[in-house]
Amino acid sequence: MSVRPVRLTLAAITSCALVAPVAQAAPGGPPAPPKQAEAVGYGGAVSSVDPYATQAGIEVLRRGGTATDAAVAVAAALGVTEPYSAGVGGGGFFVHYDAKTGAVETIDGRETAPASVREDSFLENGKPIPFDEAVTSGLGVGVPGTPMTWQAALDRWGTKDLAEVLRPAEQLARKGFVVDETFRQQTAENQERFSAFPATRDLFLPGGKLPEVGSVLRNPDLADTYRTLGTRGINALYHGEIGEDVVKTVNQPPADPAANRKVRPGGMTADDLGDYDVNEQAPTHVNYRGLDVYGMAPVSSGGTTVGEALKILERTDLSDGDKTAYLHRFLEASKIGFADRNRWVGDPEFNDVPTEELLSADFAASRACLISDDAVLATPVAAGDPRNPQGCQAGTAAAAEPYEGPNTTHLTVADAWGNVVAYTLTIEQTGGSGIVVPGRGFLLNNELTDFNFSPVTPGQPDPNLPGPGKRPRSSMSPTIVLQDGKPLLAAGSPGGATIITTVLQVLTGRLDRGLSLVDAIAEPRASQRNSAQTEAEPGFLAQPEAEKLKAIGHQFKTTAEIGSATGVERLPDGRWIAAAERERRGGGAAAVVVPVR
C-alpha cells in the first residue's frame, strides 16, 4: 500500500512546532508548559493529553532515554496531573516496537479481581446492585497493575532505573501543577462523592471547595509514594507498606459517616497483591492494505475489534468514494465488530477466545457481506461464529450494551533509535473509585465494574462475568502500524468502549482518506457500538454527510466529546510528527526533542 503523504510546508511545520500559547503560572507555582497539537522534528517525539507529562518525557529523551524510559516518565507525570484517569492505583496496556529486532511486543498490566470475587459478587437477591454503589466502593477495586507494568517495561526495553524515570513526576507532585478548566470540571463532576472520603476531599477539594483555574495543586503524599517506589522498588506495593495501606483502604473504605453514603467493602488481601503479575504476550496482528497493524490481544478487545473492523473495511476502497459512503461503512463495520466482541472476548485465562479467527479474512468476508450501501443493519446485530463462518446471514439478538467507564489516558512516544511505545492506562471511571489511599496520594481504580454483572445476552455464554483472579475485558486499543517492517505511525485514545471506534476512525482517516495525523485526530467523531443510535459529537452532526447518513437509516444521539487521541508518525526522511487533540479535553500536548527550524 502507498500511504497518502502528509503535505506540510516548512513554514507550516515550523509554525506548528514552535508557536504555541504559553499558560501563565499561578503565584508560587511552576510555569505551565505550552500546549500544541502538532510538532515535527528529530530525536524522538512525545504526545499526551497533558503538557507537564509530555515535557517529562521529552526531558528523559534528551538525557538519552529510550521510548520506554520516556513512556514511564510520562505515565507517572499523568498520575500527578491526570489523577482521575490514571495512576499507581490502576492498570493498562503497553505496546512496544523494537527498532533492533523489528518485533512488536506487549505487556498486559490489567487489574485482576481478588480471589474473593465470584460470578455473583455484584448481584443482590439475584439482581445487579445499584451501579453507583459498585463504582464508589471497595468491591469494585481490582489489584493494581501499573507499577509492575512500569518495571516490566523498563526491564525489557529501558536503560534507566525506576527511580530516575519517576523523578520528574515526584518533583511535579511536590512543586504542584497549574489547574486548568478540564481538571476543575472533572473535579466538579466528582465533588459529591469525593466529599465522602476525607483523604480525597483534602487532596482535591482544598478547603472543601473546587480548585480554582490557575491555582496550584500539590500532592506531597504522591511525591513520597513515588520516592518509595523508586528507592525500594515495586515490592513496596506488592509485598510492602504501600500494599498494606491499599488492602486496608479497599476492605475498610475510609468514608465520612456524615456523608450518608453506602460504601461497600471489598475483599482484597495481601496475597492478592503478592500473586499479581503482568502478562507479556504476543500482539494482535492484521495486514491492512499492505501495512502491518499491531494491537493489544485479549483481555483487551481493542486489538481484535479494531482489527476485525479493518479487515471488513479492507474489502472496499475507502479512498475514492465520497465521505458519506466511507462513514457509512465505518459505522457498520464498528457495529458488527462490537457484536462479535461482546460474544467472544474475555480473559483468555478463563475463556477460549478465538483471537486468530476473529481476525481472519474468511470471517471478515462473512461479516462484510452484511453491509449494504443504501441500508442500515438492524440492531443489535447477532454475533457471528469466527470458527465457523456462515456466509451472509444477517440477524439480530436481544442484548444490552455492556458498560465501560469513559475515562482513561493514552500516551505515544518514539525515540531517536526508532523505538515506539503506545501505552493506554486507566483507573476506569473518571476519578476511579473516588477513594484516595490515605497518606499515599493516589486514587484506587473501580476496574471490576468493567465486568458484566449478569449476562449481556440472555441464554448465551458471557465471557466477561466476574471471577477470582480474572481480568475484566477492556477496550483500550494502543496501536502500532508498520510499513515494510518500519514504524509508520502509532496511536491510541481514552474513552471507554469509544476507544475502539476512535482509533479505527483515526487509522482510516490517516491511511485511507489521506488526512494528516493531526487532522485525522481532530476529525469530528461518531461511535457505533451495536446499538440503535450512534453517539456523535456536535461537529459530526453539523457535517452535510450526517443528513445523508440519516437518509440511509442511521440514527444519532449527541454527546459532547468522544475520546482524546494522541499519536506519532515517522516521515520518510527520519523526522517524527507528534500529534494530539486541538480542542478535546482542552487540547493535547505534542512535542519533539529537536523541532524543525
XYZ file of N, CA and C in Angstrom, residues 195-418:
672
model
N -16.304 14.222 48.293
C -16.528 14.801 49.614
C -16.785 13.739 50.676
N -17.146 12.530 50.256
C -17.467 11.470 51.211
C -16.227 10.834 51.823
N -15.043 11.113 51.265
C -13.814 10.476 51.739
C -12.823 11.561 52.156
N -12.498 11.652 53.441
C -11.640 12.744 53.906
C -10.324 12.872 53.153
N -9.649 11.757 52.839
C -8.360 11.845 52.138
C -8.542 12.394 50.730
N -9.632 12.020 50.074
C -9.914 12.523 48.725
C -10.296 13.996 48.787
N -11.142 14.323 49.749
C -11.603 15.705 49.910
C -10.434 16.645 50.208
N -9.562 16.229 51.096
C -8.443 17.091 51.473
C -7.504 17.347 50.299
N -7.347 16.345 49.425
C -6.418 16.480 48.298
C -7.020 17.282 47.154
N -8.231 16.938 46.751
C -8.782 17.506 45.516
C -9.814 18.609 45.741
N -10.261 18.797 46.977
C -11.212 19.861 47.295
C -10.633 20.700 48.446
N -9.560 21.406 48.174
C -8.891 22.166 49.245
C -9.845 23.158 49.906
N -9.914 23.064 51.223
C -10.841 23.926 51.944
C -12.291 23.571 51.703
N -12.534 22.372 51.162
C -13.895 21.943 50.876
C -14.471 22.522 49.608
N -13.627 23.186 48.798
C -14.110 23.848 47.586
C -13.395 23.312 46.351
N -13.990 23.565 45.199
C -13.338 23.188 43.946
C -12.058 23.992 43.763
N -11.001 23.371 43.221
C -9.772 24.134 42.941
C -10.022 25.164 41.848
N -9.497 26.341 42.025
C -9.690 27.405 41.044
C -8.755 27.218 39.852
N -9.261 27.536 38.667
C -8.410 27.534 37.481
C -7.273 28.539 37.693
N -6.061 28.094 37.446
C -4.895 28.941 37.648
C -4.230 28.761 38.995
N -4.897 28.072 39.918
C -4.277 27.777 41.208
C -3.308 26.617 41.058
N -2.506 26.376 42.064
C -1.522 25.291 42.038
C -1.981 24.180 42.968
N -2.011 22.958 42.457
C -2.382 21.802 43.267
C -1.143 20.946 43.495
N -0.814 20.735 44.744
C 0.347 19.932 45.109
C -0.103 18.620 45.729
N 0.726 17.598 45.600
C 0.390 16.276 46.128
C 1.637 15.669 46.768
N 2.035 16.157 47.950
C 3.264 15.640 48.578
C 3.181 14.167 48.949
N 1.977 13.668 49.256
C 1.858 12.244 49.568
C 2.209 11.391 48.351
N 1.765 11.809 47.165
C 2.112 11.063 45.951
C 3.604 11.178 45.666
N 4.177 12.345 45.906
C 5.627 12.506 45.732
C 6.367 11.502 46.611
N 5.913 11.342 47.841
C 6.551 10.376 48.741
C 6.341 8.940 48.254
N 5.154 8.667 47.696
C 4.894 7.334 47.152
C 5.844 7.024 46.000
N 6.033 7.993 45.109
C 6.988 7.796 44.010
C 8.406 7.614 44.547
N 8.756 8.379 45.556
C 10.085 8.241 46.145
C 10.255 6.831 46.721
N 9.238 6.331 47.382
C 9.303 4.984 47.954
C 9.415 3.923 46.876
N 8.628 4.040 45.823
C 8.695 3.071 44.724
C 10.065 3.118 44.062
N 10.632 4.318 43.937
C 11.937 4.442 43.313
C 13.056 3.861 44.146
N 12.997 4.048 45.460
C 14.095 3.596 46.316
C 13.939 2.144 46.761
N 12.725 1.720 46.994
C 12.504 0.358 47.498
C 11.962 -0.588 46.441
N 11.576 -0.040 45.274
C 11.063 -0.889 44.205
C 9.577 -1.152 44.350
N 9.018 -1.820 43.331
C 7.567 -2.034 43.308
C 7.109 -3.014 44.378
N 8.043 -3.718 45.014
C 7.649 -4.585 46.126
C 7.061 -3.794 47.284
N 7.330 -2.482 47.328
C 6.699 -1.658 48.353
C 5.188 -1.676 48.216
N 4.711 -1.903 46.971
C 3.270 -2.061 46.748
C 2.848 -3.521 46.856
N 3.547 -4.399 46.145
C 3.066 -5.778 46.025
C 3.407 -6.651 47.233
N 4.384 -6.219 48.033
C 4.753 -7.011 49.212
C 5.083 -6.135 50.414
N 4.683 -4.860 50.398
C 5.158 -3.961 51.436
C 4.115 -3.011 51.980
N 4.632 -1.893 52.491
C 3.795 -0.992 53.278
C 2.750 -0.256 52.451
N 3.047 0.071 51.200
C 2.029 0.714 50.359
C 0.882 -0.261 50.135
N 1.238 -1.520 49.866
C 0.216 -2.539 49.668
C -0.660 -2.738 50.898
N -0.056 -2.678 52.082
C -0.842 -2.807 53.306
C -1.893 -1.705 53.391
N -1.495 -0.503 53.013
C -2.448 0.615 53.038
C -3.546 0.434 51.990
N -3.176 -0.108 50.816
C -4.175 -0.364 49.774
C -5.205 -1.377 50.270
N -4.738 -2.492 50.825
C -5.640 -3.538 51.299
C -6.576 -3.001 52.380
N -6.036 -2.249 53.325
C -6.871 -1.690 54.393
C -7.926 -0.756 53.817
N -7.549 0.059 52.832
C -8.484 1.020 52.247
C -9.586 0.317 51.465
N -9.240 -0.741 50.745
C -10.236 -1.500 49.986
C -11.235 -2.173 50.923
N -10.733 -2.780 51.981
C -11.594 -3.577 52.854
C -12.329 -2.753 53.900
N -11.787 -1.572 54.214
C -12.442 -0.669 55.158
C -12.452 0.734 54.553
N -13.267 0.951 53.523
C -13.250 2.248 52.837
C -13.434 3.393 53.837
N -12.484 4.342 53.854
C -12.493 5.389 54.885
C -13.476 6.507 54.564
N -14.759 6.171 54.584
C -15.794 7.154 54.276
C -16.165 7.956 55.523
N -16.545 9.191 55.311
C -17.023 10.056 56.384
C -18.464 9.647 56.709
N -18.741 9.211 57.942
C -20.113 8.805 58.280
C -21.141 9.896 58.007
N -20.712 11.148 58.116
C -21.639 12.260 57.894
C -22.082 12.370 56.439
N -21.348 11.703 55.534
C -21.702 11.781 54.112
C -22.956 10.984 53.792
N -23.331 10.063 54.685
C -24.532 9.258 54.487
C -24.517 8.542 53.136
N -23.360 7.971 52.786
C -23.208 7.231 51.528
C -22.925 5.769 51.843
N -23.612 4.874 51.166
C -23.370 3.439 51.323
C -22.132 3.073 50.520
N -21.065 2.690 51.212
C -19.807 2.346 50.549
C -19.493 0.888 50.870
N -19.651 0.032 49.901
C -19.458 -1.402 50.109
C -17.973 -1.741 50.221
N -17.608 -2.602 51.151
C -16.209 -3.014 51.275
C -15.840 -4.062 50.236
N -14.543 -4.146 49.949
C -14.039 -5.206 49.099
C -13.472 -6.343 49.919
N -12.804 -7.273 49.229
C -12.223 -8.423 49.916
C -10.807 -8.701 49.462
N -10.025 -7.636 49.209
C -8.652 -7.801 48.738
C -7.749 -8.207 49.897
N -6.757 -9.040 49.609
C -5.797 -9.481 50.623
C -4.374 -9.187 50.170
N -3.445 -9.321 51.121
C -2.032 -9.183 50.789
C -1.611 -10.244 49.779
N -2.210 -11.431 49.854
C -1.901 -12.488 48.883
C -2.329 -12.093 47.480
N -3.457 -11.382 47.350
C -3.890 -10.917 46.022
C -2.832 -10.013 45.406
N -2.290 -9.098 46.216
C -1.228 -8.224 45.719
C 0.031 -9.023 45.393
N 0.408 -9.924 46.289
C 1.629 -10.694 46.087
C 1.561 -11.645 44.913
N 0.358 -12.091 44.577
C 0.194 -13.034 43.458
C 0.076 -12.340 42.110
N -0.061 -11.001 42.110
C -0.277 -10.303 40.838
C 0.945 -10.411 39.935
N 0.685 -10.545 38.639
C 1.757 -10.493 37.649
C 1.197 -9.934 36.354
N 2.053 -9.280 35.590
C 1.664 -8.833 34.256
C 1.767 -10.012 33.293
N 1.083 -9.889 32.169
C 1.204 -10.871 31.093
C 2.002 -10.243 29.953
N 3.105 -10.853 29.600
C 3.860 -10.414 28.426
C 3.463 -11.337 27.294
N 2.731 -10.809 26.311
C 2.080 -11.653 25.318
C 2.247 -11.087 23.918
N 1.942 -11.919 22.946
C 2.014 -11.501 21.548
C 0.889 -10.516 21.247
N 1.143 -9.553 20.364
C 0.087 -8.619 19.988
C -0.883 -9.255 19.003
N -2.013 -8.610 18.790
C -2.826 -8.950 17.630
C -2.127 -8.396 16.387
N -2.421 -8.993 15.258
C -1.787 -8.553 14.017
C -2.736 -8.780 12.850
N -2.953 -7.734 12.071
C -3.648 -7.887 10.795
C -2.854 -7.153 9.732
N -2.929 -7.665 8.520
C -2.389 -6.953 7.373
C -3.517 -6.133 6.780
N -3.315 -4.821 6.678
C -4.348 -3.929 6.164
C -3.780 -3.125 5.002
N -4.200 -3.470 3.820
C -3.752 -2.795 2.600
C -2.224 -2.747 2.519
N -1.584 -3.848 2.890
C -0.136 -3.962 2.799
C 0.609 -3.445 4.008
N -0.093 -2.914 5.003
C 0.516 -2.447 6.238
C 0.281 -3.469 7.341
N 1.184 -3.497 8.306
C 1.035 -4.402 9.438
C 0.532 -3.611 10.640
N -0.654 -3.974 11.113
C -1.300 -3.268 12.213
C -1.272 -4.162 13.446
N -0.623 -3.671 14.509
C -0.465 -4.438 15.742
C -1.245 -3.764 16.860
N -1.923 -4.590 17.662
C -2.690 -4.058 18.772
C -2.619 -4.970 19.975
N -3.480 -4.703 20.935
C -3.481 -5.420 22.198
C -4.439 -6.595 22.143
N -3.912 -7.784 22.434
C -4.716 -9.002 22.417
C -5.561 -9.102 23.684
N -6.580 -9.971 23.683
C -7.389 -10.158 24.891
C -6.505 -10.475 26.091
N -6.875 -9.818 27.203
C -8.198 -9.460 27.640
C -8.671 -8.112 27.081
N -7.837 -7.331 26.480
C -8.329 -6.165 25.762
C -9.067 -6.630 24.517
N -10.170 -5.964 24.247
C -10.883 -6.242 22.998
C -10.488 -5.256 21.918
N -9.534 -4.365 22.235
C -9.150 -3.346 21.274
C -8.529 -3.907 20.022
N -7.521 -4.783 20.182
C -6.827 -5.314 19.010
C -7.731 -6.155 18.129
N -8.581 -6.987 18.729
C -9.443 -7.850 17.925
C -10.546 -7.051 17.241
N -11.127 -6.073 17.919
C -12.267 -5.358 17.341
C -11.818 -4.347 16.299
N -10.749 -3.602 16.586
C -10.190 -2.711 15.563
C -9.729 -3.540 14.368
N -9.038 -4.658 14.650
C -8.537 -5.498 13.568
C -9.639 -6.099 12.731
N -10.685 -6.619 13.358
C -11.803 -7.191 12.594
C -12.467 -6.129 11.725
N -12.690 -4.940 12.298
C -13.313 -3.873 11.517
C -12.443 -3.465 10.329
N -11.125 -3.402 10.528
C -10.233 -3.078 9.416
C -10.321 -4.133 8.315
N -10.347 -5.400 8.694
C -10.430 -6.460 7.689
C -11.760 -6.403 6.940
N -12.828 -6.003 7.624
C -14.115 -5.811 6.946
C -14.015 -4.641 5.973
N -13.437 -3.532 6.415
C -13.351 -2.327 5.582
C -12.380 -2.499 4.427
N -11.400 -3.384 4.584
C -10.394 -3.591 3.541
C -11.018 -4.074 2.241
N -12.197 -4.657 2.323
C -12.845 -5.208 1.134
C -13.481 -4.128 0.271
N -13.382 -2.877 0.708
C -13.910 -1.737 -0.043
C -12.831 -0.681 -0.158
N -12.738 -0.014 -1.306
C -11.806 1.092 -1.468
C -12.418 2.326 -0.807
N -11.865 2.715 0.328
C -12.398 3.853 1.064
C -11.788 5.176 0.636
N -10.773 5.138 -0.199
C -10.059 6.366 -0.544
C -10.745 7.146 -1.661
N -11.457 6.453 -2.556
C -12.024 7.122 -3.721
C -13.502 7.453 -3.583
N -14.205 6.756 -2.672
C -15.619 7.030 -2.506
C -15.858 8.352 -1.805
N -17.114 8.823 -1.820
C -17.390 10.067 -1.119
C -17.395 9.819 0.388
N -17.405 10.899 1.143
C -17.256 10.786 2.590
C -18.449 10.085 3.229
N -19.626 10.269 2.674
C -20.804 9.597 3.227
C -20.656 8.092 3.142
N -20.199 7.598 2.007
C -20.020 6.154 1.838
C -18.964 5.626 2.811
N -17.908 6.382 2.974
C -16.864 5.977 3.926
C -17.409 5.908 5.350
N -18.101 6.958 5.779
C -18.615 6.992 7.148
C -19.659 5.902 7.378
N -20.485 5.652 6.386
C -21.487 4.583 6.496
C -20.802 3.240 6.739
N -19.798 2.936 5.977
C -19.115 1.647 6.143
C -18.332 1.593 7.450
N -17.743 2.707 7.841
C -17.052 2.764 9.126
C -18.022 2.445 10.267
N -19.207 3.030 10.249
C -20.180 2.798 11.314
C -20.695 1.364 11.303
N -20.957 0.829 10.136
C -21.483 -0.536 10.047
C -20.425 -1.569 10.444
N -19.190 -1.343 10.045
C -18.122 -2.265 10.440
C -17.920 -2.233 11.951
N -18.037 -1.047 12.545
C -17.936 -0.932 14.004
C -19.061 -1.704 14.681
N -20.256 -1.578 14.152
C -21.426 -2.268 14.706
C -21.205 -3.777 14.721
N -20.735 -4.311 13.612
C -20.503 -5.755 13.503
C -19.383 -6.185 14.444
N -18.303 -5.386 14.483
C -17.185 -5.728 15.350
C -17.595 -5.813 16.812
N -18.453 -4.898 17.252
C -18.900 -4.921 18.645
C -19.824 -6.104 18.924
N -20.614 -6.516 17.945
C -21.439 -7.707 18.145
C -20.568 -8.919 18.439
N -19.483 -9.057 17.701
C -18.601 -10.211 17.872
C -17.739 -10.064 19.126
N -17.329 -8.852 19.428
C -16.559 -8.599 20.654
C -17.343 -9.018 21.890
N -18.597 -8.590 21.976
C -19.380 -8.851 23.173
C -19.616 -10.340 23.394
N -19.680 -11.088 22.302
C -19.926 -12.523 22.428
C -18.674 -13.317 22.757
N -17.519 -12.909 22.222
C -16.359 -13.804 22.241
C -15.181 -13.363 23.099
N -15.063 -12.085 23.414
C -13.822 -11.612 24.034
C -13.973 -11.475 25.549
N -13.063 -12.111 26.261
C -12.933 -12.018 27.709
C -11.521 -12.393 28.080
N -11.296 -12.672 29.333
C -9.970 -13.060 29.801
C -9.632 -14.448 29.252
N -8.577 -14.566 28.418
C -8.248 -15.862 27.809
C -7.783 -16.905 28.813
N -7.433 -16.477 30.032
C -7.087 -17.448 31.065
C -8.313 -18.193 31.564
N -9.485 -17.650 31.282
C -10.730 -18.239 31.771
C -11.691 -18.606 30.643
N -11.418 -18.125 29.435
C -12.307 -18.358 28.298
C -11.486 -18.764 27.079
N -12.095 -19.550 26.226
C -11.471 -19.930 24.963
C -11.783 -18.833 23.947
N -10.907 -17.829 23.848
C -11.150 -16.673 22.994
C -10.579 -16.937 21.595
N -11.401 -16.884 20.547
C -10.931 -17.192 19.183
C -10.240 -15.993 18.531
N -9.122 -15.569 19.090
C -8.461 -14.344 18.632
C -8.082 -14.402 17.157
N -7.395 -15.460 16.744
C -6.957 -15.546 15.343
C -8.140 -15.606 14.401
N -9.172 -16.339 14.788
C -10.340 -16.491 13.919
C -11.096 -15.169 13.766
N -11.174 -14.373 14.839
C -11.841 -13.080 14.738
C -11.156 -12.162 13.736
N -9.854 -12.370 13.525
C -9.073 -11.515 12.632
C -8.842 -12.134 11.258
N -9.481 -13.245 10.988
C -9.223 -13.956 9.737
C -9.958 -13.324 8.558
N -9.399 -13.517 7.377
C -10.020 -12.994 6.154
C -11.354 -13.671 5.885
N -11.453 -14.972 6.173
C -12.709 -15.686 5.930
C -13.831 -15.131 6.790
N -13.524 -14.880 8.065
C -14.565 -14.342 8.939
C -14.939 -12.927 8.505
N -13.941 -12.120 8.131
C -14.226 -10.762 7.663
C -15.136 -10.785 6.439
N -14.890 -11.719 5.534
C -15.728 -11.816 4.341
C -17.167 -12.150 4.709
N -17.339 -13.048 5.688
C -18.689 -13.443 6.084
C -19.437 -12.319 6.780
N -18.712 -11.351 7.326
C -19.339 -10.237 8.014
C -19.472 -9.013 7.110
N -18.485 -8.792 6.230
C -18.535 -7.631 5.338
C -19.712 -7.693 4.390
N -20.092 -8.895 3.999
C -21.182 -9.012 3.031
C -22.531 -8.601 3.615
N -22.596 -8.412 4.943
C -23.836 -7.944 5.551
C -24.090 -6.464 5.267
N -23.031 -5.729 4.919
C -23.142 -4.277 4.773
C -23.686 -3.932 3.393
N -24.741 -3.137 3.386
C -25.353 -2.643 2.149
C -25.048 -1.159 1.999
N -24.892 -0.709 0.772
C -24.573 0.693 0.538
C -25.722 1.624 0.876
N -26.954 1.126 0.834
C -28.113 2.011 0.961
C -29.065 1.622 2.080
N -28.572 0.854 3.060
C -29.413 0.468 4.184
C -28.547 0.256 5.418
N -29.188 0.278 6.575
C -28.503 0.122 7.844
C -28.898 -1.203 8.479
N -27.920 -1.928 8.988
C -28.207 -3.193 9.663
C -29.046 -2.964 10.912
N -30.094 -3.790 11.083
C -30.903 -3.721 12.295
C -30.060 -4.125 13.497
N -30.310 -3.473 14.627
C -29.542 -3.745 15.843
C -30.439 -4.334 16.927
N -29.821 -5.035 17.886
C -28.412 -5.432 17.933
C -28.124 -6.534 16.916
N -27.071 -6.356 16.148
C -26.644 -7.387 15.202
C -26.224 -8.631 15.990
N -26.642 -9.791 15.520
C -26.240 -11.034 16.174
C -24.770 -11.314 15.903
N -24.099 -11.894 16.873
C -22.693 -12.263 16.696
C -22.564 -13.373 15.673
N -21.443 -13.341 14.942
C -21.108 -14.450 14.067
C -20.268 -15.474 14.809
N -19.994 -16.577 14.150
C -19.134 -17.612 14.723
C -17.814 -17.610 13.969
N -16.760 -17.030 14.540
C -15.500 -16.932 13.796
C -14.872 -18.282 13.493
N -15.224 -19.306 14.233
C -14.672 -20.641 13.983
C -15.419 -21.366 12.867
N -16.582 -20.861 12.538
C -17.402 -21.498 11.510
C -18.192 -20.433 10.762
N -17.492 -19.584 9.961
C -18.177 -18.503 9.248
C -19.277 -19.045 8.338
N -20.438 -18.367 8.375
C -21.613 -18.891 7.689
C -22.124 -17.994 6.577
N -21.257 -17.589 5.690
C -21.736 -16.813 4.563
C -22.352 -15.510 5.008
N -23.443 -15.140 4.365
C -24.018 -13.815 4.597
C -25.356 -13.940 5.299
N -25.331 -14.250 6.577
C -26.552 -14.473 7.339
C -26.732 -13.353 8.355
N -27.572 -12.392 8.006
C -27.853 -11.295 8.926
C -28.852 -11.752 9.970
N -28.812 -11.131 11.116
C -29.758 -11.463 12.171
C -29.569 -10.530 13.338
N -30.543 -10.525 14.247
C -30.448 -9.728 15.455
C -30.551 -10.634 16.669
N -30.111 -10.111 17.797
C -30.179 -10.856 19.049
C -30.440 -9.874 20.177
N -31.299 -10.268 21.108
C -31.574 -9.404 22.252
C -30.308 -9.265 23.081
N -29.857 -8.043 23.283
C -28.620 -7.830 24.034
C -28.602 -6.416 24.579
N -27.992 -6.254 25.746
C -27.778 -4.935 26.329
C -26.345 -4.516 26.057
N -26.143 -3.210 25.927
C -24.771 -2.735 25.729
C -24.046 -2.761 27.059
N -22.936 -3.497 27.169
C -22.205 -3.534 28.435
C -21.584 -2.183 28.740
N -21.524 -1.879 30.034
C -20.954 -0.603 30.462
C -19.436 -0.677 30.474
N -18.819 0.433 30.129
C -17.384 0.581 30.340
C -17.105 2.045 30.601
N -16.390 2.325 31.682
C -16.144 3.707 32.096
C -15.511 4.534 30.999
N -15.855 5.826 30.940
C -15.462 6.652 29.803
C -14.064 7.229 29.860
N -13.379 7.085 30.978
C -12.130 7.829 31.089
C -10.910 6.935 31.213
N -9.852 7.382 30.636
C -8.579 6.680 30.520
C -7.597 7.754 30.084
N -6.355 7.388 29.835
C -5.452 8.317 29.171
C -4.514 7.515 28.288
N -4.038 8.139 27.231
C -3.144 7.452 26.294
C -1.946 8.335 26.005
N -0.783 7.698 25.876
C 0.430 8.402 25.501
C 1.149 7.628 24.407
N 1.840 8.365 23.567
C 2.573 7.772 22.453
C 3.962 8.393 22.410
N 4.991 7.542 22.281
C 6.381 8.011 22.367
C 7.230 7.315 21.313
N 8.166 8.043 20.744
C 9.197 7.466 19.873
C 10.538 8.050 20.277
N 11.594 7.291 20.061
C 12.918 7.794 20.438
C 13.826 7.936 19.221
N 15.054 8.384 19.467
C 15.997 8.667 18.385
C 16.410 7.418 17.624
N 16.281 6.236 18.220
C 16.678 4.987 17.579
C 15.546 4.354 16.782
N 14.354 4.909 16.903
C 13.216 4.372 16.170
C 12.329 3.439 16.966
